[in-house]
Amino acid sequence: MRTEQPKMIYLKDYQAPDYLIDETHLTFELFEDHSLVHAQLVMRRNPERGAGLPPLVLDGQQLELLSVNLADQELTDADYQLSDSHLTVHPTSATFTLDTTVKIHPETNTALEGLYKSSGMFCTQCEAEGFRKITYYLDRPDVMSTFTTTVIAEQHSYPVLLSNGNPIASGPGEDGRHWATWEDPFKKPAYLFALVAGDLWCVEDTFTTMTERTVALRIYVEPENIDKCQHAMTSLKKSMRWDEETYGREYDLDIFMIVAVNDFNMGAMENKGLNIFNSSAVLARAETATDAAHQRVEAIVAHEYFHNWSGNRVTCRDWFQLSLKEGFTVFRDSGFSADMNSATVKRIQDVAYLRTHQFAEDAGPMAHAVRPDSFIEISNFYTLTVYEKGSEVVGMIHTLLGAEGFRKGSDLYFERHDGQAVTCDDFIKAMEDANGADLSQFKRWYSQAGTPRLAVSESYDAAAKTYSLTFRQSCPDTPDKVEKLPFVIPVELGLLDGKGAGIALRLVGEAAAGATSRVISVTEAEQTFTFVDIAEQPLPSLLRGFSAPVKLSFPYSRDQLMFLMQHDSDGFNRWDAGQQLSVQVLQELIGQHQAGQPLKLDQRLIDALRTVLSDERLDQAMVAEMLSLPGEAYLTEISDVADVDAIHAAREFARKQLADHLFEGLWLRYQANRELSKQTPYVAAAEHFARRALQNIALSYLMLSGKPEVLAATLDQFDTSENMTERLTALAVLVNSPFEAEKAKALAVFAENFKDNPLVMDQWFSVQAGSTLPGGLARVQALMEHPAFTLKNPNKVRALIGAFAGQNLINFHAADGSGYRFLADLVIELNAFNPQIASRQLAPLTRWRKYDSARQALMKAELERIRASGELSSDVFEVVSKSLA
Ligand code: B3K
Ligand code: ZN
C-alpha cells in the first residue's frame, strides 16, 4: 500500500541509469515465518552518464534491511538513507560491490508479486516491478546483469529448488535443509528473475535444436496433476520447432522449465529458462479441460517460449516500450496458433475479441497509445491495447513488407540488438533498414490512441469502365488529447463480379492487371483509388483478413452481404459479411424493442444461416463461427448509448427464432457430430475442435426449442461424455434452461465429481455466473459462500466475479444498481490485499459513459464510493481517478 500520493511517470523523462550491475549473486534462506535474501551486486558507474559519482538510489519496498556493505565496508545508519521505496548509498569509486541482507515475508504476501507462497510452495512474480519486493536493486529493464542464485530450504517440504539458467551445484545442509545453486549466463533485467521451492513432480522430455544441441524440458506440477502435463509438453516442443523454422530462433540454455502454480495474477510469465504459469495455462487433459482450454494452453506455452527471444534476449529499455515485447510476441503466438490449427478461424476469433474488448478500451477513459506517454502504475498497462492492438500493428508491418521482408527485418532486429534493452523505434528501424522502407508515418500507430474509422464510398463509370473507391479516415479524441494525424492503413481488398468471381485488379497508371486480391495503403485523410477495365459494377470485399485494426464502414445492402457470405474468396470476410448482416438485423430488432413494437426477424438472416448450415464443404469450425451472433458486449461497443435491455431482448429473440426455423438442420448436424464424438477418442486437434464446436453451438440453439428430445440428448451428453468440452456445454445449456430439476441435479453431480479439481470448479462457477436468467446477482452471492470459493485465489475471482460483471450484462447492469454496488464492494475488499486483481475487476465500471443517464449516475456513484473508501493502491487509484476525470 502506498503512503504518498501516486505520481505520474512520463516517457519524456527517461534517463539512462547512473549505475550498472554486471553480476548479481543471490542467496535465499527460506523459512516458514520469514525469508532472508543476501544480494551481492558487482556494480560500476554507467560510462554513458559521464564522470562524477552521484548517489546510488536502489529500489526496495516492504523490505527489512538487516545489513548493507559497500566495497566491503559495513555501513552504519549515518552512511545511507532509507525510505519506504528506496535505499540510497554513496559510492566512492567507479567500480564496487554492494552487499545487502534483507528479511521478507513471502508467507503473508497476498498481492502475489515478489516472492510469495502458493499452495505451500515458494514462487515469484517480478514483472514489472516486483523484484524490488525481494531485495534492494536497480529494478528497471535497462539494467541487465548475469545472475547466480542459491536457494536454501528445508528438504522434506521443498525437495525441488529452482531458479533461472543452468543448475551448477547442490547439496545437503544442516538441520534437514538442503541447497541448490543456479547460474544464468545471459544478462537479464530483474523482472525476468524467478525462484521456485516446493514439493513438485515433473514430466521430462528433450528437444534437439537446429544445431543438434539437446535441451532438457521439464514441466513441474503438484503430484496430483502429473497426468495433465502432456498437452503442454507437446505444445512446447511444437513451439520450439516453429520458432526455428519461422523465425530462425534457437533456444539457448541446456534446460527449459515450466512450473504450474495455483495462485497467479495472470496467465504466465516468461522468466529466463524458468517460466512460471498459472496452472490453468498448463494443465489440460480431455476429462478436465475443454477444447478452448487446450487451445489456450498451446497458445500461452508458445507465447512464453517465444519471449525467450522477443523479450528476454532482446528486452525493453523502459516500461513504456512494453508492446515491443508483448505486441510482437502476441503476433508470433498468433502465427503459431494459425499454423497449428485453422488460420481463418484463429483470425476470426482474434478479431472478434479485439473488436469487442480492445475497441471498448480504446474508446474509454483508460484509452492509451500502443506506446503510452505516461502512467501511474505500470501494472495497469498490461492491456488489450499493448498486447492485442500491438500485435495488429506488427501484423500491418508484416502485410506492408511481405513475409520475406518481415523476416529480414526480424533477423536484423535480433542480430543487432541481442543482449540489449531497446525501444519500439529500434524495432521499426530494423524493419526499415532490412527493407529500404520508410515507416515514419506508420509509426503514428505507436503514439496515437483510439480506433481509426475508415468510411468507404464507391463510384462506377460504366462508359469508362472505371471503378473508384474513396477512403476517408478519422480518429476520435482520446483522454491524452494527442492530435490525430492520418495513419498508414493497409487495406487488402478484392472486387467481385456478378457471379462472385474475383476480378483481376489494375489501378489507373499500372501497366497490367495483377492478382484478384491486393493491398493498398491509405495514407491520407481522404484518398481515392481507381481501378480500370472493370466491365460491370463490382461488389468490393474490403479489409480482407482484417488487414488493419479500424472500424470500416461501407453502405452494403443486406443482399450484398448475403452475396459476400457465399462468394467471397476470403474466409475471414465471408464470416465478417455474416456479422455485418447480423448487426444490421439485430439493430433493427433493438429499434423495434425500443419503440414498443412486436419484434420481427429479417427472413434473410434465417436464409443466410440455413445456407451456411447445409454447406457440407465448409470447415465445421467456420460454420460454428458463422452461426454465432455478435455478442452483447460487441453490440454494446458499437452503440452510442447501449440499451442493455433492448440488446439482450433482441439477441435472445433472434436466437430463439433461428432455433425454431433452423431446428432440423441444427438437429441433423448435432446428431451426426455427437455420434462421431461417441465413436472417436478425444483428440486435441483442429478438425476435432471444429466438429465439437459445431455440435455444441447447435445444442445451445436446439435447447431454446424446449423440446423433450433435445433435453434427453443434453442429459445423455452430460451423463455419458468423457470429455469436458461436451460435458461443460451440456451443463451450460442446462443452466440456461428452464428445466430446474435437471439443472440442479447436473450442477450437484458435477460439483461432487470435480470437487477436488480447482480448475474444473472454476468452470462450474463461471457457467453459473454467466447465466442470464433473472436473479443472477443472488446466485453469484450464494456461490461466494461455497467452500470451493475464495477471494484470495485470482482464478476464482475471475471465474465468478469477472464472468458475472464482464459477460452477464443483463444481470450486472440491473437497473437498481445492485450489480454495480456488489462489484464496488469487492473492489474495495480486493484493493486491501491484491491491488492488481482489484484494478482488473474494476474495468466494467469504467465504461459508464456507454449507458443511459440513470445507469451512468449509479456507476459513477460507485466509482466515487471506491475513491473515498480509504487508502487506495496505486493500481485502483489510477483507474478510478481516470474514469472519473
Ligand atoms: N510478461 C507477462 C506479463 C506480466 C504482467 C505483470 N503484471 C506475461 C506475458 O505477457 O507473457
Ligand atoms: Zn507476453
CSV table of C-alpha atoms in Angstrom, one decimal, residues 204-536:
chain,number,residue,atom,x,y,z
A,204,GLU,CA,10.5,-34.7,-18.6
A,205,ASP,CA,11.3,-34.7,-22.3
A,206,THR,CA,14.1,-33.4,-24.6
A,207,PHE,CA,14.3,-31.3,-27.6
A,208,THR,CA,17.1,-31.4,-30.2
A,209,THR,CA,17.7,-27.9,-31.6
A,210,MET,CA,18.6,-26.9,-35.2
A,211,THR,CA,22.3,-27.1,-34.3
A,212,GLU,CA,21.8,-30.5,-32.7
A,213,ARG,CA,22.1,-29.4,-29.1
A,214,THR,CA,20.0,-31.4,-26.6
A,215,VAL,CA,17.8,-29.4,-24.3
A,216,ALA,CA,16.1,-30.9,-21.3
A,217,LEU,CA,12.5,-29.9,-20.9
A,218,ARG,CA,10.7,-30.2,-17.6
A,219,ILE,CA,7.2,-29.3,-16.5
A,220,TYR,CA,6.8,-29.2,-12.7
A,221,VAL,CA,3.4,-29.6,-11.1
A,222,GLU,CA,1.9,-30.7,-7.8
A,223,PRO,CA,1.9,-34.5,-7.7
A,224,GLU,CA,-1.8,-34.9,-8.3
A,225,ASN,CA,-1.5,-33.1,-11.6
A,226,ILE,CA,1.2,-35.1,-13.1
A,227,ASP,CA,-1.3,-36.7,-15.6
A,228,LYS,CA,-2.3,-33.3,-17.0
A,229,CYS,CA,1.1,-32.1,-18.5
A,230,GLN,CA,1.4,-33.9,-21.8
A,231,HIS,CA,-0.5,-31.4,-23.9
A,232,ALA,CA,1.7,-28.5,-22.6
A,233,MET,CA,4.8,-30.6,-23.3
A,234,THR,CA,3.7,-31.3,-26.8
A,235,SER,CA,2.8,-27.6,-27.3
A,236,LEU,CA,6.3,-26.6,-26.0
A,237,LYS,CA,8.1,-28.9,-28.5
A,238,LYS,CA,6.0,-27.6,-31.3
A,239,SER,CA,6.7,-24.0,-30.3
A,240,MET,CA,10.4,-24.7,-30.2
A,241,ARG,CA,10.4,-26.2,-33.7
A,242,TRP,CA,8.1,-23.5,-35.1
A,243,ASP,CA,10.3,-20.7,-33.8
A,244,GLU,CA,13.4,-22.3,-35.5
A,245,GLU,CA,11.5,-22.7,-38.8
A,246,THR,CA,9.6,-19.5,-38.9
A,247,TYR,CA,12.0,-17.0,-37.2
A,248,GLY,CA,15.3,-18.9,-37.2
A,249,ARG,CA,15.4,-18.7,-33.4
A,250,GLU,CA,17.1,-21.4,-31.4
A,251,TYR,CA,16.8,-22.0,-27.7
A,252,ASP,CA,20.0,-21.1,-25.8
A,253,LEU,CA,20.2,-22.8,-22.3
A,254,ASP,CA,20.6,-26.5,-21.6
A,255,ILE,CA,17.3,-26.7,-19.8
A,256,PHE,CA,13.8,-25.2,-20.1
A,257,MET,CA,11.4,-25.4,-17.2
A,258,ILE,CA,7.7,-24.6,-16.7
A,259,VAL,CA,6.2,-24.6,-13.2
A,260,ALA,CA,2.5,-24.6,-12.6
A,261,VAL,CA,1.2,-22.6,-9.6
A,262,ASN,CA,-2.4,-22.2,-8.5
A,263,ASP,CA,-2.3,-18.6,-7.3
A,264,PHE,CA,-1.2,-16.3,-10.1
A,265,ASN,CA,-2.4,-12.9,-11.1
A,266,MET,CA,-2.3,-13.5,-14.9
A,267,GLY,CA,-1.7,-16.3,-17.3
A,268,ALA,CA,2.0,-17.0,-17.2
A,269,MET,CA,5.5,-15.4,-17.0
A,270,GLU,CA,8.5,-15.8,-19.3
A,271,ASN,CA,11.3,-15.8,-16.7
A,272,LYS,CA,14.5,-16.9,-18.3
A,273,GLY,CA,14.6,-20.7,-18.5
A,274,LEU,CA,12.1,-21.0,-15.7
A,275,ASN,CA,8.6,-20.0,-16.9
A,276,ILE,CA,6.0,-19.8,-14.1
A,277,PHE,CA,2.5,-20.5,-15.2
A,278,ASN,CA,-1.0,-20.2,-13.8
A,279,SER,CA,-2.0,-23.9,-13.5
A,280,SER,CA,-4.9,-23.0,-15.8
A,281,ALA,CA,-2.4,-22.3,-18.6
A,282,VAL,CA,-0.6,-25.6,-18.2
A,283,LEU,CA,-2.9,-28.4,-17.1
A,284,ALA,CA,-5.1,-30.0,-19.8
A,285,ARG,CA,-6.5,-33.4,-20.5
A,286,ALA,CA,-9.7,-34.4,-22.2
A,287,GLU,CA,-11.6,-35.3,-19.0
A,288,THR,CA,-11.0,-32.0,-17.2
A,289,ALA,CA,-10.2,-29.3,-19.8
A,290,THR,CA,-12.3,-28.0,-22.7
A,291,ASP,CA,-11.1,-27.6,-26.3
A,292,ALA,CA,-10.8,-23.9,-25.6
A,293,ALA,CA,-8.6,-24.6,-22.6
A,294,HIS,CA,-6.4,-26.9,-24.7
A,295,GLN,CA,-6.0,-24.2,-27.3
A,296,ARG,CA,-5.3,-21.6,-24.6
A,297,VAL,CA,-2.6,-23.8,-23.1
A,298,GLU,CA,-1.0,-24.3,-26.5
A,299,ALA,CA,-1.0,-20.5,-27.2
A,300,ILE,CA,0.3,-19.5,-23.8
A,301,VAL,CA,3.1,-22.1,-23.7
A,302,ALA,CA,4.1,-20.8,-27.2
A,303,HIS,CA,3.8,-17.1,-26.2
A,304,GLU,CA,6.1,-17.5,-23.1
A,305,TYR,CA,8.5,-19.6,-25.0
A,306,PHE,CA,8.7,-17.1,-27.8
A,307,HIS,CA,9.6,-14.4,-25.3
A,308,ASN,CA,13.0,-16.1,-24.9
A,309,TRP,CA,14.0,-14.0,-27.9
A,310,SER,CA,11.3,-11.3,-28.2
A,311,GLY,CA,11.6,-10.1,-24.6
A,312,ASN,CA,14.5,-11.8,-22.9
A,313,ARG,CA,17.4,-11.8,-25.3
A,314,VAL,CA,16.2,-8.5,-26.6
A,315,THR,CA,14.3,-6.7,-23.9
A,316,CYS,CA,12.6,-3.3,-23.3
A,317,ARG,CA,14.5,-0.2,-22.4
A,318,ASP,CA,11.7,1.1,-20.2
A,319,TRP,CA,8.1,0.0,-19.5
A,320,PHE,CA,6.6,2.5,-22.0
A,321,GLN,CA,8.1,0.1,-24.6
A,322,LEU,CA,6.1,-2.9,-23.3
A,323,SER,CA,4.4,-3.5,-26.6
A,324,LEU,CA,7.9,-4.0,-28.1
A,325,LYS,CA,7.9,-7.4,-26.5
A,326,GLU,CA,4.2,-8.1,-25.9
A,327,GLY,CA,2.7,-6.9,-29.2
A,328,PHE,CA,5.4,-8.7,-31.1
A,329,THR,CA,5.1,-11.9,-29.1
A,330,VAL,CA,1.3,-12.0,-29.4
A,331,PHE,CA,1.9,-11.6,-33.2
A,332,ARG,CA,4.3,-14.5,-33.0
A,333,ASP,CA,2.0,-16.7,-31.0
A,334,SER,CA,-1.0,-15.9,-33.3
A,335,GLY,CA,1.0,-17.0,-36.3
A,336,PHE,CA,1.9,-20.2,-34.4
A,337,SER,CA,-1.7,-21.0,-33.5
A,338,ALA,CA,-2.8,-20.2,-37.0
A,339,ASP,CA,-0.3,-22.7,-38.3
A,340,MET,CA,-1.2,-25.4,-35.8
A,341,ASN,CA,-5.0,-25.0,-36.3
A,342,SER,CA,-7.3,-23.3,-38.8
A,343,ALA,CA,-5.7,-19.9,-39.7
A,344,THR,CA,-9.1,-18.4,-40.7
A,345,VAL,CA,-10.8,-19.5,-37.6
A,346,LYS,CA,-7.9,-18.2,-35.5
A,347,ARG,CA,-8.2,-14.8,-37.2
A,348,ILE,CA,-11.9,-14.7,-36.7
A,349,GLN,CA,-11.6,-15.3,-33.0
A,350,ASP,CA,-8.8,-12.8,-32.6
A,351,VAL,CA,-10.7,-10.1,-34.4
A,352,ALA,CA,-14.0,-10.7,-32.6
A,353,TYR,CA,-12.1,-10.4,-29.3
A,354,LEU,CA,-10.2,-7.2,-30.4
A,355,ARG,CA,-13.4,-5.5,-31.7
A,356,THR,CA,-15.3,-6.3,-28.6
A,357,HIS,CA,-12.8,-5.6,-25.9
A,358,GLN,CA,-9.9,-3.6,-27.3
A,359,PHE,CA,-12.1,-1.2,-29.2
A,360,ALA,CA,-14.0,-0.7,-26.0
A,361,GLU,CA,-10.8,0.0,-24.1
A,362,ASP,CA,-9.7,2.4,-26.8
A,363,ALA,CA,-12.9,4.3,-26.5
A,364,GLY,CA,-12.9,4.6,-22.7
A,365,PRO,CA,-11.2,6.6,-20.0
A,366,MET,CA,-8.2,4.3,-19.9
A,367,ALA,CA,-7.5,4.6,-23.7
A,368,HIS,CA,-3.8,4.9,-24.4
A,369,ALA,CA,-1.4,4.6,-27.3
A,370,VAL,CA,0.3,1.3,-28.0
A,371,ARG,CA,3.3,3.1,-26.6
A,372,PRO,CA,1.8,5.2,-23.8
A,373,ASP,CA,3.3,8.6,-22.9
A,374,SER,CA,2.6,8.3,-19.2
A,375,PHE,CA,1.3,6.0,-16.5
A,376,ILE,CA,0.8,5.9,-12.7
A,377,GLU,CA,1.0,2.2,-12.2
A,378,ILE,CA,2.6,0.1,-14.9
A,379,SER,CA,0.6,-3.0,-13.9
A,380,ASN,CA,-2.4,-1.2,-15.3
A,381,PHE,CA,-0.8,-1.2,-18.8
A,382,TYR,CA,-0.8,-4.9,-19.5
A,383,THR,CA,-3.7,-4.1,-21.6
A,384,LEU,CA,-5.6,-5.2,-24.7
A,385,THR,CA,-4.1,-2.2,-26.4
A,386,VAL,CA,-0.5,-3.1,-25.6
A,387,TYR,CA,-1.0,-6.8,-26.4
A,388,GLU,CA,-3.7,-7.2,-29.0
A,389,LYS,CA,-3.5,-3.8,-30.8
A,390,GLY,CA,0.2,-4.0,-30.5
A,391,SER,CA,0.1,-7.3,-32.3
A,392,GLU,CA,-2.1,-5.8,-35.0
A,393,VAL,CA,0.4,-3.1,-35.5
A,394,VAL,CA,3.2,-5.7,-36.0
A,395,GLY,CA,0.8,-7.6,-38.3
A,396,MET,CA,0.4,-4.5,-40.5
A,397,ILE,CA,4.2,-4.2,-40.9
A,398,HIS,CA,4.1,-7.8,-42.0
A,399,THR,CA,1.4,-7.0,-44.5
A,400,LEU,CA,3.3,-4.0,-45.8
A,401,LEU,CA,6.7,-5.6,-46.1
A,402,GLY,CA,5.5,-9.1,-47.1
A,403,ALA,CA,6.6,-12.3,-45.3
A,404,GLU,CA,10.1,-12.3,-46.6
A,405,GLY,CA,10.7,-8.6,-45.9
A,406,PHE,CA,9.4,-9.0,-42.4
A,407,ARG,CA,11.7,-12.0,-41.8
A,408,LYS,CA,14.7,-10.0,-42.9
A,409,GLY,CA,13.6,-7.2,-40.6
A,410,SER,CA,13.2,-9.5,-37.6
A,411,ASP,CA,16.5,-11.2,-38.3
A,412,LEU,CA,18.2,-7.9,-38.3
A,413,TYR,CA,16.4,-6.8,-35.1
A,414,PHE,CA,17.5,-9.9,-33.2
A,415,GLU,CA,21.1,-9.8,-34.5
A,416,ARG,CA,21.5,-6.1,-34.0
A,417,HIS,CA,20.1,-5.9,-30.5
A,418,ASP,CA,20.9,-9.3,-28.9
A,419,GLY,CA,21.7,-8.6,-25.2
A,420,GLN,CA,20.3,-5.1,-25.3
A,421,ALA,CA,17.3,-3.2,-23.8
A,422,VAL,CA,15.7,-1.3,-26.7
A,423,THR,CA,12.7,0.7,-27.9
A,424,CYS,CA,9.9,0.4,-30.4
A,425,ASP,CA,11.9,2.8,-32.6
A,426,ASP,CA,14.7,0.3,-32.7
A,427,PHE,CA,12.3,-2.4,-33.9
A,428,ILE,CA,10.9,-0.2,-36.7
A,429,LYS,CA,14.4,0.9,-37.7
A,430,ALA,CA,15.5,-2.7,-38.1
A,431,MET,CA,12.4,-3.3,-40.3
A,432,GLU,CA,13.2,-0.2,-42.3
A,433,ASP,CA,16.9,-0.9,-42.7
A,434,ALA,CA,16.4,-4.5,-43.8
A,435,ASN,CA,13.9,-3.5,-46.4
A,436,GLY,CA,14.9,0.0,-47.5
A,437,ALA,CA,11.5,1.1,-46.4
A,438,ASP,CA,10.2,4.3,-44.8
A,439,LEU,CA,7.9,3.6,-41.8
A,440,SER,CA,8.0,7.1,-40.4
A,441,GLN,CA,4.3,7.9,-41.0
A,442,PHE,CA,3.4,4.3,-40.0
A,443,LYS,CA,4.9,4.9,-36.5
A,444,ARG,CA,1.8,7.0,-35.6
A,445,TRP,CA,0.2,3.7,-34.7
A,446,TYR,CA,2.5,3.7,-31.7
A,447,SER,CA,1.7,7.2,-30.4
A,448,GLN,CA,-1.9,7.9,-31.4
A,449,ALA,CA,-4.6,6.1,-29.3
A,450,GLY,CA,-8.2,5.5,-30.4
A,451,THR,CA,-9.6,3.2,-33.1
A,452,PRO,CA,-9.5,4.9,-36.5
A,453,ARG,CA,-12.7,5.0,-38.6
A,454,LEU,CA,-12.5,4.3,-42.3
A,455,ALA,CA,-15.6,5.3,-44.3
A,456,VAL,CA,-15.5,4.0,-47.8
A,457,SER,CA,-17.7,5.0,-50.8
A,458,GLU,CA,-17.7,3.8,-54.4
A,459,SER,CA,-18.5,5.1,-57.8
A,460,TYR,CA,-18.7,3.2,-61.0
A,461,ASP,CA,-18.4,4.7,-64.5
A,462,ALA,CA,-19.9,2.2,-67.0
A,463,ALA,CA,-18.8,4.2,-70.0
A,464,ALA,CA,-15.1,4.5,-68.9
A,465,LYS,CA,-15.2,1.0,-67.2
A,466,THR,CA,-13.6,2.5,-64.2
A,467,TYR,CA,-14.4,1.9,-60.5
A,468,SER,CA,-13.3,4.2,-57.8
A,469,LEU,CA,-13.2,3.6,-54.0
A,470,THR,CA,-12.8,6.7,-51.8
A,471,PHE,CA,-11.5,6.2,-48.3
A,472,ARG,CA,-12.0,8.8,-45.5
A,473,GLN,CA,-10.1,8.2,-42.3
A,474,SER,CA,-10.6,9.9,-38.9
A,475,CYS,CA,-9.8,9.1,-35.3
A,476,PRO,CA,-11.8,10.0,-32.3
A,477,ASP,CA,-10.4,12.2,-29.5
A,478,THR,CA,-8.8,10.3,-26.6
A,479,PRO,CA,-8.1,11.4,-23.0
A,480,ASP,CA,-4.4,12.1,-23.8
A,481,LYS,CA,-5.6,14.9,-26.2
A,482,VAL,CA,-2.9,13.9,-28.7
A,483,GLU,CA,-3.6,15.4,-32.1
A,484,LYS,CA,-4.6,12.7,-34.6
A,485,LEU,CA,-2.7,12.8,-38.0
A,486,PRO,CA,-3.6,10.3,-40.8
A,487,PHE,CA,-2.5,6.7,-40.2
A,488,VAL,CA,-1.0,4.4,-42.8
A,489,ILE,CA,-3.9,1.9,-43.2
A,490,PRO,CA,-3.1,-1.2,-45.3
A,491,VAL,CA,-6.4,-2.3,-46.9
A,492,GLU,CA,-6.4,-5.7,-48.5
A,493,LEU,CA,-9.3,-5.9,-51.0
A,494,GLY,CA,-10.8,-7.6,-54.0
A,495,LEU,CA,-13.7,-6.9,-56.4
A,496,LEU,CA,-16.3,-9.5,-57.1
A,497,ASP,CA,-18.2,-9.7,-60.4
A,498,GLY,CA,-21.9,-10.6,-60.7
A,499,LYS,CA,-21.1,-14.3,-60.4
A,500,GLY,CA,-19.0,-13.8,-57.4
A,501,ALA,CA,-15.7,-14.4,-59.1
A,502,GLY,CA,-12.7,-12.1,-58.3
A,503,ILE,CA,-11.7,-9.5,-60.9
A,504,ALA,CA,-8.0,-9.1,-61.8
A,505,LEU,CA,-7.1,-5.8,-60.3
A,506,ARG,CA,-5.4,-2.9,-62.2
A,507,LEU,CA,-5.1,0.6,-60.8
A,508,VAL,CA,-5.0,3.6,-63.1
A,509,GLY,CA,-1.5,4.0,-64.3
A,510,GLU,CA,-0.5,0.4,-63.9
A,511,ALA,CA,0.8,-1.5,-66.9
A,512,ALA,CA,-1.1,-4.7,-66.5
A,513,ALA,CA,-3.7,-6.4,-64.3
A,514,GLY,CA,-2.4,-8.4,-61.4
A,515,ALA,CA,-4.0,-10.7,-58.8
A,516,THR,CA,-7.6,-10.6,-57.7
A,517,SER,CA,-6.6,-9.6,-54.1
A,518,ARG,CA,-4.2,-6.9,-53.2
A,519,VAL,CA,-3.1,-4.5,-50.5
A,520,ILE,CA,-3.4,-0.7,-51.0
A,521,SER,CA,-2.1,1.8,-48.4
A,522,VAL,CA,-4.5,4.5,-47.4
A,523,THR,CA,-2.2,7.3,-46.1
A,524,GLU,CA,-4.2,10.5,-46.4
A,525,ALA,CA,-7.3,11.8,-44.7
A,526,GLU,CA,-9.1,11.3,-47.9
A,527,GLN,CA,-7.9,9.2,-50.8
A,528,THR,CA,-9.4,7.7,-54.0
A,529,PHE,CA,-8.2,4.6,-55.8
A,530,THR,CA,-9.5,4.0,-59.3
A,531,PHE,CA,-9.5,0.6,-60.9
A,532,VAL,CA,-9.6,0.2,-64.7
A,533,ASP,CA,-11.1,-2.4,-67.1
A,534,ILE,CA,-14.0,-3.1,-64.9
A,535,ALA,CA,-16.7,-4.4,-67.2
A,536,GLU,CA,-19.6,-4.4,-64.8
